[in-house]
Amino acid sequence: MNWEEYIQMWDNSSIQLVDIRQIVISSGGKQQYHLPVSGFIYIVQGQGSLWLDDDIHIFKRFYLLHAGKGSRIRFEAGQDEVTYYYILYRGSMSPKASKEIQKNYLMNNPFQLPYAYQPLAPVNLYRHVDSMYEEWNRRQIFERFHVKIFFYQFVYTLVQQLKLQGVTSKEKDMVEEIIQYIHEHFNESISLESLAEQWNYSIQYLSKQFKLRTGRSPIEYVIQARMAKAKELMIRTDATAQEIASSVGYSDVFYFTRLFKKQVGMTPGQYKKKMKESAGDSDSPWEGFVSSMGKHSSTCYVIDDNHYQYKTEGDRQMYKGTRSKMVLTLMLCFTLMLAACTNGNSSQNNTQGSAGGNSKQSAESTQNMPSNEAKEDTSMRKVSTVMGEVSVPTHPKRVVVDWDLGPVLAVGVTPVGASSTQMNFAKFLKPYLPDTVQDIGLEGSISLEKVLDLSPDIIITWNTAAYESYSKIAPTVVFETSKYSTIQEEITAMGDILGRQEEAKKWNEDFEKRTEAARNKIRNVIPEDATISIVDYITVDKFLMVIGNAGERGGRATYDILGLNPTPKVKSEIIDKKEDRIEVSWETVNDYVGDYVIVLKVEGKEPPKLPVTWTSLDAVKNHHVIEIEMEKYFAADSFSSLLQAEDIADKITKMAASAK
């Protein structure tokens, strides 16, 4: 922009002031509206995010923005209270202006020109704005006339600074570019590691800067963007839960449903029903979250329009005050310096007994340890892993695990932190999990900051891609369960990693006894040659999911621990091919369902209307159907699988008893 031409157009225009106000937004607050006329927005206090149509601005104190009539404005305050002024005006070109000026006006209407910048001399502009505000609110004709003088002085000072600073258009910084990227690629795989690699910054620096500027971590922002889009699809379309989950980046509809419920406070079905019952509610949650970043046209913007889309538990959490980032950085540096010798001075012994009934014995053995060993043991040893040899503490006390929670509990260790996915979807493990275990985030979006805050002396992960990031915080072991052919081998390996060899041995002995007891319970209940299948029609649409002996949903418990027989099709097409599960059409269901069938159910979710190909099955007609709960059977770890097997044996026994 040629600022001399710009001020020349102002000089040949007629200006009418419409309104001048001072607005305060509380910490974490939101506000959005359309500009009814052209206007200046001058932020004098606080920091946060501001959307102007398709552009996002990360602001801090003394940030000035100009926008034309009809522009969509959205504020999100950060950790501190935000104070800003808006000055609304109408401008029109004088018909007496020269043809050249009128031509420039048509090509570059100064009253519609969007721009934003941080002034070099902000206090001078503030004096003009504050004077305008004071005079305007006296509501006297002379004062209102006087305001116009201040307004022209404000514009003159503003253009002087714009010219001096060489402002042409606003350049996005790293955080703004990442936010733009998230809104354009929300339905793709986005991780903290991929963002750090793309912008060529360390994970710690990128995460720190993003959270400092927005009040949320990048992954929290991704989740909220996805949930906002999912809400819009639920309100505006008849898309199924599976279709919505896929469209916002989640292949597993059950995982999406659980995440949605955690963020919004209700299931997708409950949310959709509630929105349909809300008369006249046509707001778009997606646009409420991102303004027009998603290239949609807004139908309505209302100041403080933050009803259903913002009043959720997840959203409230995102805007809480964050801890000092300087402490976080120093902690990371300190952790890296001590990686070779670990954090051996843990304040407490976070262990408990294994599931075989040895918790009391384990606690007593800890109490009877020599006092010098109980207080501190900083010795190290090497363990062989899929990533090579790793030095780990001889007796780790502060364990963080992002997936294989069961084996850790089985050897008598209570972690200080675990994935909420495992804690929420491995319900059989709940009795062994005290409230002291901290949530480190959902699987696929683990918070490195939360892990860092826990000061672990060892991290157990399944994820080789996360190994490098984790290993910067503490010694890290990739626990690859596919290396072990039996559950006993798996538990033995975890015992070696955590220095709990004796506990692992006792658990394995108990496992053999409990397995034999469960098998004996059903031995005389169902025929020895009877076949059994596991199916899921509750978390999928329009087809049937058939489960093998690997993965979640009780397959390991049914086929490996209880030793029940799969149908020939399940064996040849799933188990022999080492597949977790396959999807089959309802027309072919008879080929996969055996004499007995285990069916998944989800609390609060009604099953679909079942076709005749299902209701005509012998297993269904003979009432050989066993229902199991998804929240208890989603996990497939060794400990959960044992508990699942005992539960299935009990259900089969009760089914047989009720049939007599």
XYZ file of C-alpha atoms in Angstrom:
660
model
C 0.000 0.000 0.000
C 1.191 3.522 -0.880
C 0.495 5.257 2.425
C 0.639 8.742 0.870
C -2.198 7.786 -1.493
C -3.970 6.196 1.479
C -3.958 9.389 3.556
C -4.895 11.394 0.441
C -8.059 9.321 0.110
C -8.864 9.963 3.766
C -8.380 13.675 3.151
C -10.971 13.577 0.349
C -13.538 11.547 2.257
C -16.456 12.225 4.536
C -16.221 10.458 7.927
C -19.033 9.722 10.364
C -18.173 8.156 13.725
C -20.653 5.464 14.760
C -19.450 4.122 18.118
C -16.417 4.000 20.407
C -16.257 1.437 23.196
C -13.869 -0.190 25.617
C -14.320 -3.968 25.953
C -12.870 -6.348 28.545
C -12.685 -10.122 27.950
C -11.925 -12.312 30.945
C -9.103 -14.849 30.953
C -9.947 -17.680 28.562
C -13.041 -15.833 27.342
C -14.340 -15.742 23.773
C -16.201 -13.156 21.734
C -17.314 -12.912 18.119
C -19.323 -10.598 15.888
C -19.660 -9.008 12.457
C -18.452 -5.450 12.035
C -21.539 -3.443 11.027
C -19.296 -0.714 9.565
C -15.572 -0.141 9.120
C -13.524 -0.014 12.285
C -10.262 0.002 14.193
C -9.567 -2.439 17.021
C -6.790 -1.465 19.414
C -5.784 -4.079 21.998
C -4.025 -2.416 24.940
C -3.813 -5.257 27.464
C -3.489 -9.047 27.441
C -2.682 -11.665 24.832
C -4.544 -14.282 22.808
C -5.857 -15.108 19.332
C -7.960 -12.982 16.993
C -9.544 -14.146 13.746
C -10.253 -11.625 10.999
C -12.149 -13.480 8.266
C -9.659 -15.983 6.827
C -6.654 -14.757 8.779
C -5.555 -15.416 12.335
C -3.582 -12.954 14.449
C -1.758 -13.947 17.631
C -1.749 -10.708 19.579
C -0.301 -9.249 22.713
C -0.697 -5.802 24.272
C -0.724 -2.820 21.936
C -1.851 -4.581 18.809
C -3.842 -2.641 16.221
C -6.114 -3.977 13.523
C -8.300 -2.352 10.850
C -11.166 -4.124 9.074
C -13.969 -3.219 6.719
C -17.730 -3.480 7.002
C -19.004 -7.061 7.241
C -15.682 -8.485 8.475
C -15.986 -11.412 10.875
C -14.132 -10.855 14.126
C -13.446 -13.481 16.777
C -11.462 -13.111 19.990
C -10.025 -15.838 22.220
C -8.313 -14.422 25.304
C -5.220 -16.164 26.618
C -4.138 -16.519 30.223
C -4.724 -12.862 31.103
C -7.632 -10.480 30.830
C -7.839 -8.687 27.461
C -8.799 -5.013 27.139
C -9.410 -3.405 23.762
C -11.118 -0.414 22.168
C -13.099 -0.473 18.989
C -13.753 2.621 16.911
C -16.537 2.198 14.358
C -17.006 4.681 11.526
C -18.481 5.174 8.067
C -16.401 6.644 5.295
C -17.377 7.768 1.811
C -15.423 9.414 -0.994
C -16.270 13.026 -1.809
C -17.735 13.426 -5.321
C -15.496 16.497 -5.698
C -12.310 14.399 -5.421
C -10.090 14.198 -8.491
C -10.566 11.335 -10.953
C -7.186 9.894 -9.970
C -8.141 9.815 -6.279
C -11.553 8.330 -7.106
C -9.844 5.693 -9.241
C -7.499 4.813 -6.356
C -10.505 4.684 -4.059
C -12.299 2.192 -6.313
C -9.188 0.013 -6.514
C -8.085 0.344 -2.861
C -10.993 1.412 -0.692
C -9.189 2.569 2.491
C -12.253 1.871 4.618
C -12.338 -1.802 3.608
C -8.567 -2.393 3.711
C -7.595 -5.035 6.305
C -4.251 -4.708 8.056
C -2.727 -5.411 11.461
C 0.529 -4.534 13.164
C 2.214 -3.734 16.460
C 2.990 0.000 16.617
C 6.479 1.239 17.451
C 5.038 4.085 19.507
C 1.881 2.518 20.979
C 1.383 5.013 23.808
C 0.855 7.914 21.397
C -1.939 6.003 19.701
C -3.366 5.020 23.072
C -3.612 8.681 24.132
C -5.675 9.499 21.026
C -7.932 6.464 21.516
C -8.465 7.077 25.207
C -9.271 10.755 24.564
C -11.809 9.744 21.917
C -13.399 7.264 24.297
C -13.690 9.761 27.153
C -15.152 12.501 24.958
C -17.534 10.135 23.151
C -19.064 8.879 26.373
C -19.935 12.355 27.584
C -22.638 12.230 24.910
C -22.700 16.009 24.336
C -22.807 17.491 20.858
C -19.648 19.588 21.350
C -17.719 16.634 22.744
C -18.896 14.389 19.872
C -17.684 17.018 17.407
C -14.380 17.220 19.281
C -13.967 13.442 19.019
C -13.705 13.808 15.246
C -10.589 15.934 15.703
C -9.021 13.228 17.884
C -10.013 10.643 15.314
C -8.196 12.404 12.476
C -5.168 12.843 14.747
C -5.312 9.118 15.483
C -5.451 8.219 11.769
C -2.603 10.641 10.989
C -0.379 9.202 13.762
C -1.300 5.694 12.689
C -0.391 6.221 9.031
C 2.865 7.912 10.026
C 3.852 4.799 11.958
C 2.673 2.453 9.207
C 4.816 4.332 6.712
C 7.797 4.443 9.082
C 7.563 0.737 9.868
C 7.069 -0.217 6.223
C 3.936 -2.196 6.976
C 2.444 -3.714 3.823
C 0.649 -6.812 5.010
C 0.760 -8.902 8.104
C 3.242 -11.800 8.056
C 2.285 -14.932 9.931
C 4.636 -16.285 12.550
C 5.237 -19.948 13.397
C 2.245 -20.331 15.734
C -0.157 -18.714 13.280
C 1.121 -20.901 10.440
C 0.655 -24.037 12.555
C -2.900 -23.015 13.467
C -3.664 -22.368 9.786
C -2.175 -25.777 8.928
C -4.257 -27.546 11.595
C -7.491 -26.058 10.269
C -6.616 -27.077 6.712
C -5.393 -30.599 7.575
C -7.459 -31.505 10.646
C -8.643 -34.725 8.978
C -5.089 -35.966 8.442
C -2.593 -37.476 10.851
C -1.032 -34.660 12.901
C 1.454 -35.260 15.687
C 3.714 -33.010 17.722
C 6.682 -34.715 16.095
C 5.424 -34.058 12.543
C 4.754 -30.389 13.309
C 8.202 -29.966 14.846
C 9.812 -31.591 11.816
C 7.825 -29.527 9.317
C 8.661 -26.215 10.997
C 12.200 -27.317 11.866
C 11.935 -26.620 15.598
C 12.453 -28.898 18.575
C 9.317 -30.447 20.046
C 9.889 -28.695 23.362
C 10.329 -25.231 21.804
C 7.368 -25.572 19.450
C 5.067 -26.881 22.172
C 6.166 -24.191 24.611
C 5.636 -21.333 22.139
C 2.279 -22.663 20.974
C 0.915 -23.094 24.484
C 2.308 -19.737 25.601
C 0.480 -17.977 22.766
C -2.770 -19.958 22.666
C -3.172 -21.474 26.132
C -3.324 -24.980 24.627
C -0.846 -27.565 23.393
C -0.818 -28.234 19.619
C -2.460 -31.639 20.033
C -5.149 -30.220 22.315
C -5.795 -27.657 19.592
C -6.017 -30.416 16.941
C -8.543 -32.345 19.040
C -10.706 -29.277 19.607
C -10.610 -28.389 15.908
C -11.730 -31.919 15.029
C -14.477 -31.951 17.640
C -15.771 -28.565 16.443
C -16.000 -29.873 12.871
C -17.660 -33.072 14.089
C -20.298 -30.996 15.903
C -21.038 -29.067 12.733
C -21.481 -32.268 10.725
C -23.814 -33.665 13.389
C -25.995 -30.552 13.275
C -25.972 -29.873 9.526
C -25.991 -33.383 8.056
C -27.342 -36.873 8.606
C -23.861 -38.396 8.448
C -23.356 -41.498 10.592
C -20.931 -41.563 13.512
C -18.558 -43.683 11.423
C -18.664 -41.199 8.541
C -18.113 -38.247 10.840
C -15.250 -39.980 12.640
C -13.523 -40.723 9.332
C -14.050 -37.187 8.044
C -12.316 -35.633 11.056
C -9.336 -37.992 11.128
C -10.379 -40.992 13.270
C -10.609 -44.442 11.703
C -11.978 -46.094 14.859
C -15.491 -44.826 15.556
C -15.434 -46.158 19.112
C -12.261 -44.249 19.909
C -13.820 -41.134 18.347
C -16.985 -41.588 20.417
C -15.066 -41.872 23.664
C -12.916 -38.856 22.812
C -15.979 -36.833 21.830
C -17.690 -37.696 25.112
C -14.618 -36.671 27.083
C -14.362 -33.329 25.263
C -18.068 -32.453 25.030
C -19.563 -34.257 28.011
C -21.973 -36.411 26.014
C -21.901 -38.982 23.224
C -22.290 -37.888 19.574
C -25.812 -39.329 19.547
C -26.789 -37.461 22.694
C -25.279 -34.259 21.342
C -27.103 -34.527 18.025
C -30.395 -35.207 19.784
C -29.887 -32.252 22.109
C -29.116 -29.909 19.210
C -32.207 -31.027 17.286
C -34.350 -30.378 20.353
C -32.880 -26.869 20.718
C -35.348 -24.759 18.767
C -33.849 -22.209 16.399
C -30.281 -23.291 17.072
C -28.472 -22.910 13.756
C -25.031 -21.812 14.888
C -22.048 -23.652 13.504
C -19.702 -25.032 16.170
C -16.940 -25.352 13.581
C -17.118 -21.709 12.628
C -17.552 -20.797 16.262
C -14.173 -22.383 16.865
C -12.248 -21.344 13.755
C -14.184 -18.344 12.407
C -13.960 -18.738 8.642
C -10.635 -20.573 8.608
C -12.415 -23.557 7.103
C -13.715 -21.462 4.168
C -17.355 -21.708 5.238
C -19.785 -18.840 5.182
C -21.084 -17.884 8.575
C -24.795 -17.393 8.987
C -24.749 -15.677 12.350
C -22.173 -14.141 14.655
C -23.261 -12.965 18.071
C -21.148 -11.389 20.766
C -20.421 -13.922 23.517
C -21.933 -16.742 21.468
C -20.266 -19.490 23.430
C -23.153 -21.660 24.566
C -22.995 -25.354 23.746
C -19.790 -25.367 21.741
C -17.707 -23.912 24.527
C -19.364 -24.972 27.760
C -17.739 -28.393 27.926
C -15.336 -29.906 30.362
C -12.635 -30.257 27.731
C -12.856 -26.645 26.635
C -12.676 -25.368 30.190
C -9.509 -27.328 30.719
C -7.869 -25.817 27.653
C -7.947 -22.292 29.044
C -6.698 -22.851 32.549
C -3.565 -20.969 33.526
C -0.415 -22.835 32.575
C 2.612 -23.398 34.714
C 5.795 -21.484 34.204
C 7.377 -22.488 30.915
C 10.787 -21.449 32.200
C 10.512 -24.180 34.833
C 9.549 -26.659 32.105
C 12.563 -25.763 29.984
C 14.950 -25.979 32.940
C 13.427 -29.316 33.896
C 14.022 -30.700 30.408
C 17.643 -29.538 30.414
C 18.156 -31.048 33.855
C 16.571 -34.315 32.729
C 18.816 -34.545 29.675
C 21.909 -33.882 31.794
C 20.974 -36.690 34.163
C 19.777 -39.182 31.531
C 22.819 -41.345 32.133
C 22.256 -41.655 35.861
C 18.415 -41.341 36.065
C 16.274 -39.693 38.637
C 16.955 -42.133 41.446
C 15.822 -39.998 44.343
C 12.128 -40.589 43.889
C 10.100 -39.289 46.763
C 8.020 -42.408 47.167
C 7.810 -46.067 46.250
C 5.045 -46.323 43.667
C 4.541 -50.058 43.660
C 1.743 -52.404 44.523
C 1.214 -56.128 44.486
C 0.494 -58.181 41.391
C -2.967 -59.454 40.523
C -2.282 -62.902 41.832
C -3.182 -61.811 45.338
C 0.398 -60.816 46.280
C -0.115 -57.103 46.881
C 0.244 -57.428 50.665
C 3.333 -59.588 50.362
C 4.905 -57.136 47.914
C 4.192 -54.179 50.193
C 5.647 -56.005 53.179
C 8.798 -56.930 51.281
C 9.267 -53.283 50.393
C 8.896 -52.238 54.010
C 11.480 -54.812 55.087
C 14.127 -53.625 52.634
C 17.349 -52.209 54.147
C 16.840 -48.529 54.850
C 19.660 -47.323 52.587
C 18.260 -49.301 49.629
C 14.690 -48.140 50.254
C 15.743 -44.511 50.167
C 17.834 -44.477 47.034
C 19.139 -46.795 44.357
C 20.724 -45.039 41.403
C 22.457 -48.078 39.903
C 21.922 -48.802 36.221
C 21.828 -51.901 34.056
C 21.430 -52.653 30.370
C 18.413 -54.333 28.784
C 18.093 -55.549 25.220
C 15.226 -53.954 23.248
C 14.079 -53.609 19.653
C 15.935 -50.263 19.646
C 19.177 -51.885 20.860
C 20.655 -51.943 24.340
C 19.233 -49.361 26.728
C 20.552 -48.377 30.152
C 17.727 -48.411 32.705
C 17.560 -48.062 36.505
C 18.068 -51.307 38.387
C 14.976 -50.639 40.485
C 12.857 -47.991 38.719
C 10.271 -46.350 40.933
C 8.707 -43.674 38.719
C 7.361 -45.516 35.684
C 5.402 -43.939 32.827
C 3.633 -46.255 30.361
C 1.757 -45.127 27.247
C 0.080 -48.418 26.319
C 1.032 -51.760 27.936
C -0.416 -50.947 31.331
C -1.427 -54.531 32.180
C 2.051 -56.110 32.176
C 3.388 -53.234 34.305
C 0.660 -53.811 36.915
C 1.153 -57.581 36.692
C 4.723 -57.340 37.989
C 3.628 -55.229 40.952
C 4.414 -51.718 39.707
C 1.968 -48.835 39.843
C 3.007 -46.259 37.225
C 3.078 -42.561 38.020
C 1.572 -41.840 34.608
C -0.368 -43.757 31.970
C -2.357 -43.179 28.805
C -5.979 -42.249 29.466
C -6.940 -44.553 26.583
C -5.727 -47.523 28.599
C -7.131 -46.252 31.879
C -10.572 -45.688 30.312
C -10.748 -48.733 28.028
C -9.180 -51.356 30.268
C -11.899 -51.357 32.926
C -10.818 -54.715 34.369
C -7.614 -53.007 35.524
C -9.453 -50.253 37.425
C -9.229 -52.009 40.842
C -5.434 -52.030 40.494
C -5.155 -48.347 39.555
C -5.085 -45.817 42.417
C -6.100 -42.205 41.857
C -2.455 -41.171 42.054
C -1.822 -42.382 38.485
C -1.657 -39.295 36.283
C -3.232 -39.033 32.827
C -0.565 -38.340 30.180
C -3.030 -38.018 27.307
C -4.809 -40.163 24.778
C -2.929 -42.751 22.774
C -1.742 -41.012 19.621
C -1.575 -37.617 21.324
C 0.515 -38.195 24.438
C 1.542 -34.929 26.112
C 5.325 -34.811 26.388
C 4.927 -31.927 28.801
C 2.843 -34.067 31.155
C 5.380 -36.876 30.914
C 8.166 -34.415 31.651
C 6.298 -33.031 34.666
C 6.165 -36.528 36.202
C 9.988 -36.839 36.234
C 9.958 -40.545 35.303
C 13.047 -42.677 35.691
C 11.849 -45.054 32.962
C 9.264 -44.878 30.148
C 7.607 -47.964 28.642
C 6.204 -47.456 25.144
C 4.972 -49.487 22.203
C 5.672 -46.656 19.769
C 9.048 -46.714 18.022
C 8.249 -43.347 16.426
C 7.998 -41.771 19.894
C 11.208 -43.355 21.158
C 13.513 -40.446 20.335
C 11.230 -37.894 22.013
C 10.709 -40.027 25.096
C 14.389 -40.873 25.453
C 15.190 -37.170 25.842
C 13.108 -37.217 29.020
C 14.112 -40.569 30.582
C 15.506 -44.007 29.650
C 12.927 -45.507 27.322
C 12.119 -49.127 26.464
C 10.046 -50.045 23.429
C 7.991 -53.034 24.584
C 7.193 -55.019 21.461
C 4.648 -57.698 22.425
C 4.838 -59.422 19.034
C 8.298 -60.681 20.058
C 6.749 -62.987 22.652
C 4.852 -66.136 21.726
C 3.067 -66.540 25.075
C 1.663 -64.367 27.830
C 4.178 -65.849 30.266
C 7.068 -64.714 28.069
C 5.549 -61.251 27.905
C 5.297 -60.942 31.686
C 8.784 -62.357 32.172
C 10.164 -59.710 29.802
C 8.402 -56.909 31.676
C 9.761 -58.267 34.937
C 13.281 -58.097 33.500
C 12.777 -54.512 32.295
C 11.464 -53.259 35.629
C 13.700 -55.355 37.864
C 10.721 -57.380 39.064
C 11.791 -60.895 38.062
C 10.439 -62.569 41.210
C 7.059 -60.823 40.919
C 6.824 -61.854 37.240
C 7.555 -65.475 38.157
C 4.830 -65.497 40.813
C 2.311 -63.887 38.441
C 3.024 -66.510 35.767
C 2.508 -69.326 38.277
C -0.780 -67.753 39.329
C -1.742 -67.251 35.673
C -1.414 -70.974 34.951
C -3.603 -71.878 37.928
C -6.286 -69.338 37.040
C -6.265 -70.343 33.373
C -6.784 -73.988 34.253
C -9.597 -73.051 36.654
C -11.379 -70.994 33.972
C -11.080 -73.798 31.423
C -12.398 -76.353 33.894
C -15.394 -74.114 34.587
C -16.616 -74.378 30.974
C -15.292 -77.844 30.143
C -18.543 -79.618 30.958
C -20.761 -76.689 29.967
C -20.242 -76.545 26.185
C -19.236 -79.436 23.883
C -15.509 -79.885 23.360
C -15.820 -79.530 19.575
C -18.176 -76.512 19.682
C -17.067 -73.379 17.811
C -17.351 -69.813 19.035
C -17.088 -66.433 17.321
C -16.648 -62.846 18.485
C -18.464 -60.117 16.566
C -18.952 -56.378 16.836
C -21.891 -54.668 15.142
C -22.287 -51.873 17.675
C -19.263 -49.708 16.793
C -19.510 -50.145 13.016
C -22.170 -49.411 10.422
C -23.648 -51.542 7.643
C -21.374 -54.517 8.186
C -20.166 -56.965 10.837
C -16.704 -56.962 12.426
C -15.379 -60.456 13.178
C -12.544 -60.733 15.708
C -9.495 -63.023 15.676
C -7.172 -64.042 18.505
C -5.019 -60.911 18.344
C -5.905 -57.339 19.192
C -8.716 -56.099 21.350
C -12.353 -57.137 21.953
C -11.656 -60.386 23.847
C -10.034 -62.451 21.101
C -6.939 -63.315 23.088
C -9.007 -64.318 26.119
C -11.375 -66.532 24.131
C -9.021 -68.387 21.817
C -5.601 -68.314 23.500
C -6.423 -68.474 27.206
C -9.709 -70.412 27.272
C -8.675 -72.479 24.244
C -12.107 -72.290 22.596
C -12.461 -73.247 18.935
C -12.843 -70.644 16.171
C -14.916 -71.425 13.089
C -12.920 -72.608 10.046
C -13.422 -69.226 8.320
C -12.231 -67.273 11.359
C -9.173 -69.497 11.610
C -8.220 -69.402 7.937
C -9.050 -65.774 7.149
C -8.131 -64.049 10.408
C -6.035 -66.098 12.827
C -3.800 -67.891 10.295
C -3.217 -64.637 8.441
C -2.388 -62.889 11.746
C -5.125 -60.309 11.238
C -6.752 -58.611 14.218
C -10.202 -58.569 12.637
C -12.049 -58.385 9.331
C -15.263 -56.758 8.168
C -17.858 -58.953 6.478
C -21.268 -58.277 4.969
C -24.445 -59.370 6.713
C -25.152 -61.728 3.797
C -22.089 -63.842 4.679
C -22.469 -63.796 8.471
C -23.393 -67.488 8.598
C -19.914 -68.385 7.284
C -18.217 -66.850 10.336
C -20.536 -67.348 13.312
C -20.143 -70.637 15.171
C -22.215 -72.604 17.654
C -21.753 -69.824 20.193
C -21.207 -66.140 19.606
C -19.784 -63.374 21.768
C -21.287 -59.962 20.999
C -19.830 -56.586 21.923
C -22.100 -53.982 23.507
C -21.549 -50.323 24.430
C -23.230 -48.691 27.396
C -25.781 -46.112 26.305
C -25.728 -47.174 22.643
C -28.633 -49.056 21.094
C -27.721 -51.904 18.711
C -28.804 -51.619 15.082
C -31.838 -53.377 13.694
C -30.480 -56.866 13.005
C -31.249 -58.536 9.657
C -32.834 -61.934 9.242
C -29.429 -63.399 8.343
C -28.514 -62.765 11.964
C -31.744 -63.687 13.723
C -31.917 -66.980 11.811
C -28.472 -68.154 13.024
C -28.512 -71.324 15.137
C -26.463 -69.616 17.857
C -29.033 -66.826 18.102
C -32.083 -69.112 17.986
C -30.535 -71.398 20.638
C -29.737 -68.417 22.873
C -26.024 -69.137 22.691
C -25.186 -65.449 22.696
C -22.798 -63.992 25.281
C -22.698 -60.201 25.636
C -19.512 -58.431 26.750
C -18.875 -54.745 27.464
C -16.576 -52.810 25.136
C -15.058 -50.768 27.955
C -13.865 -53.962 29.608
C -12.815 -55.757 26.450
C -11.136 -53.106 24.316
C -7.728 -53.778 25.893
C -5.704 -56.790 24.770
C -2.806 -56.790 27.263
C -1.872 -59.949 29.159
C -3.387 -58.929 32.495
C -6.679 -57.702 30.987
C -6.894 -60.836 28.837
C -6.704 -63.085 31.912
C -9.460 -61.134 33.650
C -11.531 -61.196 30.448
C -11.128 -64.975 30.149
C -12.405 -65.475 33.700
C -15.347 -63.190 32.973
C -16.245 -65.055 29.766
C -16.060 -68.384 31.599
C -18.486 -67.033 34.217
C -20.866 -65.761 31.520
C -20.848 -69.075 29.657
C -21.582 -70.917 32.898
C -24.501 -68.602 33.741
C -25.840 -68.892 30.177
C -25.833 -72.675 30.426
C -27.464 -72.598 33.855
C -30.278 -70.324 32.683
C -30.969 -72.600 29.694
C -31.743 -75.573 31.946
